[in-house]
Amino acid sequence: MAITICPVTPDFVAEVGDADLSRPLDPADLEAVADAFWKYAVLVFPGQHLTPEQHLEFAACFGPLETKLEVYREGNRARTPRGIEDLSNLDLDDGIKRTDNRIRLMRLANRLWHTDSTFKRVPAKVSMLYGREIPPIGGHTEYADTRAAYDALPERMKRRLQGMVAEHSFRASRARVGFTDFSEKENVGLPPVPQVMVRTIPESGRKSLYVASHIGRVLSLSPEEGDALVDELIAHATRRQFVYTHRWRQFDLVMWDDRCTLHRGLAYDDARWRRDIQRATVSDVANTCEQEGISAAE
Ligand code: OGA
Ligand code: MN
């Protein structure tokens, strides 16, 4: 039986039924998923029963997989296999993390609007988050459509953003939640990287506003002007009409196009409820300045 696509919103979010991601999709189904994905940008697959390996195999259909950042490593042990990011509030012994856990504190930046891995030279293209255990209240994930947000910008702003480049860094978003405790070695491993502020999505030809809480500064603007511009653009892109709130059910897999969405995790009582959510991430093809043919030099 072929997969079934059910729109949740007219052109941003859809649910996909009659798909079992624990087995390779047949080519026609994979093509139908891909077509829906380029049209929408957020796809929800309910009721999936996946091992981490099956999760990675589905992600790998969309390109090369990302590996874990060095700062998130906890010695030689890990709750999840290589390639799977552990977004849970659980520790290595499967208990709830202490509130002063370093990784918990760093991950608080996931509550700010962002898109994944823009602090890497080659950022993320597709993220796939799988919900193994869901808290009874809170912990939803919100998504904003930055293509629709771009389309709604005044022409004057579109012209202003043309060719503009911002520096993104892991440290910039952590600083926004008050986390600055990086070692010298970690700092060296997390240099700021340039990304364009407007990009074109090849599959649809649509433009998207490419901003995130990872932005430390906008090249060619003063720090004050750059911060004000980024705040204004994120506020614009996350106005209610561009936002979908995903209320998790256990065993949902949600995939999103990092090139044209913003997302954030909403708060929950993470000292009380278990939330075991894991992500496989597909890399983009190149740095966004290269993709847009823009020089990152100031
Ligand atoms: C992510 C992320 C938010 C959440 O997986 O990239 O930002 O709700 N998650 O856990
Ligand atoms: Mn994220």
Short mmCIF file of C-alpha atoms and ligand atoms in Angstrom, two decimals:
data_model
loop_
_atom_site.label_atom_id
_atom_site.label_comp_id
_atom_site.label_asym_id
_atom_site.label_seq_id
_atom_site.Cartn_x
_atom_site.Cartn_y
_atom_site.Cartn_z
CA MET A 1 0.00 0.00 0.00
CA ALA A 2 1.38 3.39 -0.99
CA ILE A 3 2.03 6.04 1.65
CA THR A 4 -0.67 8.57 2.48
CA ILE A 5 -0.01 12.30 2.94
CA CYS A 6 -2.41 14.31 5.07
CA PRO A 7 -1.77 18.08 5.24
CA VAL A 8 -1.84 19.59 8.73
CA THR A 9 -1.44 23.10 7.31
CA PRO A 10 -1.83 24.04 3.62
CA ASP A 11 1.88 24.28 2.80
CA PHE A 12 4.10 23.78 5.85
CA VAL A 13 3.30 20.59 7.79
CA ALA A 14 1.92 17.21 6.76
CA GLU A 15 1.40 13.83 8.40
CA VAL A 16 2.51 10.71 6.60
CA GLY A 17 0.57 7.48 7.07
CA ASP A 18 0.93 3.92 5.74
CA ALA A 19 4.71 4.21 6.06
CA ASP A 20 6.84 1.81 8.08
CA LEU A 21 10.25 3.42 8.47
CA SER A 22 11.76 0.36 10.11
CA ARG A 23 12.14 -1.12 6.62
CA PRO A 24 13.55 0.55 3.51
CA LEU A 25 10.75 2.39 1.68
CA ASP A 26 10.25 1.28 -1.88
CA PRO A 27 11.56 3.84 -4.41
CA ALA A 28 8.13 5.21 -5.33
CA ASP A 29 7.25 5.78 -1.66
CA LEU A 30 10.62 7.39 -0.95
CA GLU A 31 10.06 9.71 -3.90
CA ALA A 32 6.59 10.59 -2.61
CA VAL A 33 8.03 11.36 0.83
CA ALA A 34 10.76 13.50 -0.73
CA ASP A 35 8.25 15.39 -2.92
CA ALA A 36 6.04 16.08 0.10
CA PHE A 37 9.08 17.13 2.12
CA TRP A 38 10.21 19.74 -0.43
CA LYS A 39 6.64 21.06 -0.65
CA TYR A 40 5.92 21.18 3.08
CA ALA A 41 9.18 21.26 5.16
CA VAL A 42 7.91 19.44 8.26
CA LEU A 43 6.65 15.85 8.03
CA VAL A 44 5.24 13.87 10.95
CA PHE A 45 5.33 10.03 10.84
CA PRO A 46 3.25 8.70 13.75
CA GLY A 47 3.56 5.26 15.32
CA GLN A 48 7.08 4.34 14.22
CA HIS A 49 8.94 1.60 16.05
CA LEU A 50 12.58 2.17 15.27
CA THR A 51 15.93 1.03 16.52
CA PRO A 52 18.62 3.72 16.36
CA GLU A 53 20.07 1.86 13.35
CA GLN A 54 16.74 1.97 11.49
CA HIS A 55 16.42 5.66 12.35
CA LEU A 56 19.89 6.29 10.88
CA GLU A 57 19.11 4.24 7.79
CA PHE A 58 16.04 6.32 7.00
CA ALA A 59 18.01 9.55 7.56
CA ALA A 60 20.80 8.33 5.25
CA CYS A 61 18.30 8.28 2.35
CA PHE A 62 18.60 12.08 2.36
CA GLY A 63 22.39 12.48 2.42
CA PRO A 64 25.50 12.13 4.59
CA LEU A 65 24.93 11.94 8.34
CA GLU A 66 26.32 14.39 10.88
CA THR A 67 28.40 13.22 13.82
CA LYS A 68 28.23 14.37 17.42
CA LEU A 69 29.93 17.60 18.50
CA GLU A 70 32.96 17.10 20.71
CA VAL A 71 31.45 19.27 23.51
CA TYR A 72 28.57 16.82 23.92
CA ARG A 73 30.78 13.80 24.53
CA GLU A 74 30.72 12.36 28.04
CA GLY A 75 33.91 10.32 28.15
CA ASN A 76 33.81 7.11 26.16
CA ARG A 77 30.26 6.14 27.04
CA ALA A 78 27.13 7.35 25.29
CA ARG A 79 23.40 6.62 25.61
CA THR A 80 22.99 6.56 21.86
CA PRO A 81 25.06 5.08 19.04
CA ARG A 82 27.31 7.14 16.79
CA GLY A 83 25.30 9.49 14.61
CA ILE A 84 22.33 9.74 16.98
CA GLU A 85 22.12 12.95 19.04
CA ASP A 86 20.71 12.36 22.48
CA LEU A 87 18.24 15.18 23.22
CA SER A 88 16.87 13.41 26.28
CA ASN A 89 17.06 14.57 29.90
CA LEU A 90 18.50 11.18 30.87
CA ASP A 91 21.98 10.34 32.08
CA LEU A 92 24.25 7.41 31.28
CA ASP A 93 22.58 5.28 33.97
CA ASP A 94 19.12 6.07 32.57
CA GLY A 95 18.16 8.33 35.48
CA ILE A 96 17.00 11.94 35.12
CA LYS A 97 19.93 14.35 34.70
CA ARG A 98 20.74 16.61 37.60
CA THR A 99 19.76 20.22 36.99
CA ASP A 100 23.42 21.27 37.10
CA ASN A 101 24.42 18.69 34.45
CA ARG A 102 26.68 20.46 31.96
CA ILE A 103 25.03 19.01 28.85
CA ARG A 104 21.59 19.92 30.19
CA LEU A 105 22.75 23.52 30.67
CA MET A 106 24.20 23.69 27.15
CA ARG A 107 21.05 22.17 25.67
CA LEU A 108 18.89 24.88 27.25
CA ALA A 109 19.80 26.85 24.11
CA ASN A 110 17.47 24.47 22.21
CA ARG A 111 14.65 26.47 23.78
CA LEU A 112 15.70 29.46 21.65
CA TRP A 113 14.62 29.71 18.01
CA HIS A 114 17.31 28.14 15.87
CA THR A 115 17.94 25.81 13.00
CA ASP A 116 20.40 22.98 13.39
CA SER A 117 24.16 23.19 13.06
CA THR A 118 24.41 26.62 11.42
CA PHE A 119 27.50 26.92 13.64
CA LYS A 120 29.16 24.26 11.52
CA ARG A 121 30.78 25.37 8.27
CA VAL A 122 28.48 22.95 6.48
CA PRO A 123 25.21 23.17 8.42
CA ALA A 124 22.37 20.65 8.69
CA LYS A 125 20.01 20.00 5.82
CA VAL A 126 17.49 17.60 7.38
CA SER A 127 16.84 16.73 11.03
CA MET A 128 14.79 13.73 12.15
CA LEU A 129 13.67 13.66 15.74
CA TYR A 130 12.21 10.49 17.19
CA GLY A 131 10.15 10.48 20.38
CA ARG A 132 10.81 7.40 22.54
CA GLU A 133 9.40 8.75 25.80
CA ILE A 134 7.25 11.85 26.04
CA PRO A 135 6.41 13.88 29.15
CA PRO A 136 2.70 14.11 29.93
CA ILE A 137 2.74 17.92 29.81
CA GLY A 138 5.10 20.42 28.18
CA GLY A 139 8.09 19.66 25.99
CA HIS A 140 6.38 20.42 22.68
CA THR A 141 8.52 21.44 19.70
CA GLU A 142 7.63 24.51 17.62
CA TYR A 143 8.51 25.09 13.97
CA ALA A 144 8.41 28.32 11.95
CA ASP A 145 8.26 28.50 8.14
CA THR A 146 11.06 30.84 7.09
CA ARG A 147 10.04 30.68 3.39
CA ALA A 148 6.64 32.17 4.23
CA ALA A 149 8.40 34.61 6.57
CA TYR A 150 10.74 35.69 3.77
CA ASP A 151 7.86 36.12 1.32
CA ALA A 152 6.09 38.39 3.83
CA LEU A 153 9.06 40.75 4.30
CA PRO A 154 8.75 44.27 2.88
CA GLU A 155 10.65 44.67 -0.43
CA ARG A 156 12.97 47.16 1.28
CA MET A 157 14.06 44.52 3.79
CA LYS A 158 14.48 41.87 1.08
CA ARG A 159 16.85 44.25 -0.75
CA ARG A 160 18.74 45.04 2.45
CA LEU A 161 19.33 41.36 3.20
CA GLN A 162 20.54 40.50 -0.28
CA GLY A 163 24.12 39.25 0.02
CA MET A 164 24.27 39.85 3.79
CA VAL A 165 26.31 37.34 5.80
CA ALA A 166 26.22 36.54 9.52
CA GLU A 167 28.64 34.69 11.74
CA HIS A 168 27.11 31.77 13.64
CA SER A 169 28.68 30.05 16.61
CA PHE A 170 27.78 27.44 19.17
CA ARG A 171 29.06 29.76 21.86
CA ALA A 172 26.78 32.63 20.79
CA SER A 173 23.58 30.67 21.45
CA ARG A 174 24.93 29.24 24.73
CA ALA A 175 25.84 32.78 25.85
CA ARG A 176 22.19 33.76 25.33
CA VAL A 177 21.16 31.22 27.99
CA GLY A 178 24.05 32.23 30.26
CA PHE A 179 26.36 29.31 29.50
CA THR A 180 29.97 30.40 28.95
CA ASP A 181 31.94 27.67 30.71
CA PHE A 182 34.01 26.36 27.79
CA SER A 183 37.57 25.10 28.05
CA GLU A 184 40.30 26.58 25.87
CA LYS A 185 40.31 23.40 23.79
CA GLU A 186 36.53 23.57 23.30
CA ASN A 187 36.74 27.22 22.25
CA VAL A 188 39.32 26.37 19.60
CA GLY A 189 37.03 23.63 18.31
CA LEU A 190 34.03 25.99 17.99
CA PRO A 191 35.08 28.88 15.72
CA PRO A 192 32.37 31.16 14.27
CA VAL A 193 31.38 30.37 10.69
CA PRO A 194 29.78 32.54 7.99
CA GLN A 195 26.29 31.83 6.62
CA VAL A 196 24.11 33.87 4.27
CA MET A 197 20.96 35.43 5.75
CA VAL A 198 18.77 34.59 2.76
CA ARG A 199 19.08 31.35 0.87
CA THR A 200 17.39 29.65 -2.03
CA ILE A 201 16.09 26.12 -1.63
CA PRO A 202 17.08 24.27 -4.82
CA GLU A 203 14.16 21.79 -4.88
CA SER A 204 11.44 24.46 -4.72
CA GLY A 205 13.26 27.57 -5.92
CA ARG A 206 11.83 29.37 -2.87
CA LYS A 207 13.85 31.80 -0.78
CA SER A 208 14.11 31.47 2.97
CA LEU A 209 15.22 33.68 5.79
CA TYR A 210 18.25 31.96 7.31
CA VAL A 211 18.65 33.33 10.81
CA ALA A 212 19.08 31.64 14.21
CA SER A 213 20.01 32.26 17.82
CA HIS A 214 23.45 30.95 16.86
CA ILE A 215 24.23 34.29 15.17
CA GLY A 216 26.98 36.16 17.04
CA ARG A 217 27.26 39.07 14.64
CA VAL A 218 26.23 40.29 11.23
CA LEU A 219 29.18 41.12 8.99
CA SER A 220 29.13 44.71 7.69
CA LEU A 221 26.94 45.97 10.58
CA SER A 222 27.87 47.32 14.01
CA PRO A 223 27.19 44.84 16.87
CA GLU A 224 24.20 46.93 17.99
CA GLU A 225 22.68 47.16 14.52
CA GLY A 226 23.38 43.49 13.83
CA ASP A 227 21.74 42.32 17.07
CA ALA A 228 18.72 44.54 16.47
CA LEU A 229 18.33 43.20 12.92
CA VAL A 230 18.60 39.55 13.97
CA ASP A 231 16.11 40.06 16.82
CA GLU A 232 13.70 41.78 14.42
CA LEU A 233 13.99 39.01 11.81
CA ILE A 234 13.52 36.17 14.31
CA ALA A 235 10.52 37.97 15.84
CA HIS A 236 9.05 38.40 12.35
CA ALA A 237 9.68 34.79 11.28
CA THR A 238 8.11 33.38 14.43
CA ARG A 239 4.87 35.34 14.34
CA ARG A 240 1.98 33.00 15.04
CA GLN A 241 0.89 32.65 11.42
CA PHE A 242 4.22 31.04 10.48
CA VAL A 243 4.39 28.65 13.46
CA TYR A 244 3.27 25.06 14.01
CA THR A 245 3.41 23.55 17.51
CA HIS A 246 4.09 19.83 17.56
CA ARG A 247 2.58 18.09 20.58
CA TRP A 248 4.49 14.85 20.76
CA ARG A 249 2.97 11.40 20.89
CA GLN A 250 5.22 8.51 21.78
CA PHE A 251 6.83 7.00 18.63
CA ASP A 252 6.38 10.07 16.41
CA LEU A 253 9.21 10.71 14.00
CA VAL A 254 9.29 14.34 12.88
CA MET A 255 11.55 15.40 10.04
CA TRP A 256 12.20 19.00 9.04
CA ASP A 257 14.14 20.93 6.44
CA ASP A 258 16.74 22.92 8.38
CA ARG A 259 17.30 25.20 5.40
CA CYS A 260 13.88 26.82 5.61
CA THR A 261 12.57 26.38 9.15
CA LEU A 262 13.31 27.58 12.66
CA HIS A 263 12.48 25.41 15.65
CA ARG A 264 12.63 25.45 19.43
CA GLY A 265 11.82 23.05 22.23
CA LEU A 266 9.29 24.30 24.76
CA ALA A 267 9.98 23.97 28.46
CA TYR A 268 8.79 21.05 30.62
CA ASP A 269 9.52 19.92 34.15
CA ASP A 270 12.72 18.10 33.28
CA ALA A 271 13.57 17.37 36.89
CA ARG A 272 10.34 15.35 37.12
CA TRP A 273 9.38 13.88 33.72
CA ARG A 274 11.43 11.70 31.44
CA ARG A 275 11.73 12.91 27.85
CA ASP A 276 13.72 10.63 25.58
CA ILE A 277 13.98 12.23 22.19
CA GLN A 278 16.73 11.37 19.73
CA ARG A 279 17.88 12.95 16.49
CA ALA A 280 19.56 11.83 13.29
CA THR A 281 20.83 14.70 11.17
CA VAL A 282 21.76 14.97 7.51
CA SER A 283 24.43 17.48 6.42
CA ASP A 284 23.88 20.11 3.80
CA VAL A 285 26.04 19.99 0.68
CA ALA A 286 28.31 23.00 1.36
CA ASN A 287 28.61 26.21 3.37
CA THR A 288 25.68 28.49 2.51
CA CYS A 289 27.92 31.33 1.25
CA GLU A 290 29.44 28.92 -1.25
CA GLN A 291 25.98 27.68 -2.23
CA GLU A 292 24.82 31.23 -2.89
CA GLY A 293 28.06 32.28 -4.60
CA ILE A 294 28.68 35.01 -2.01
CA SER A 295 32.09 35.87 -0.63
CA ALA A 296 32.18 35.63 3.16
CA ALA A 297 34.90 38.27 3.40
CA GLU A 298 33.91 41.54 5.12
C1 OGA B 1 16.70 19.43 18.06
C2 OGA B 1 16.01 20.38 18.94
C3 OGA B 1 14.12 20.62 20.43
C4 OGA B 1 13.30 19.71 21.26
O1 OGA B 1 16.48 18.23 18.18
O2 OGA B 1 17.48 19.89 17.21
O3 OGA B 1 16.30 21.55 18.91
O4 OGA B 1 12.10 19.96 21.38
N1 OGA B 1 15.06 19.85 19.71
O5 OGA B 1 13.87 18.78 21.82
MN MN B 2 17.67 21.90 17.16
#
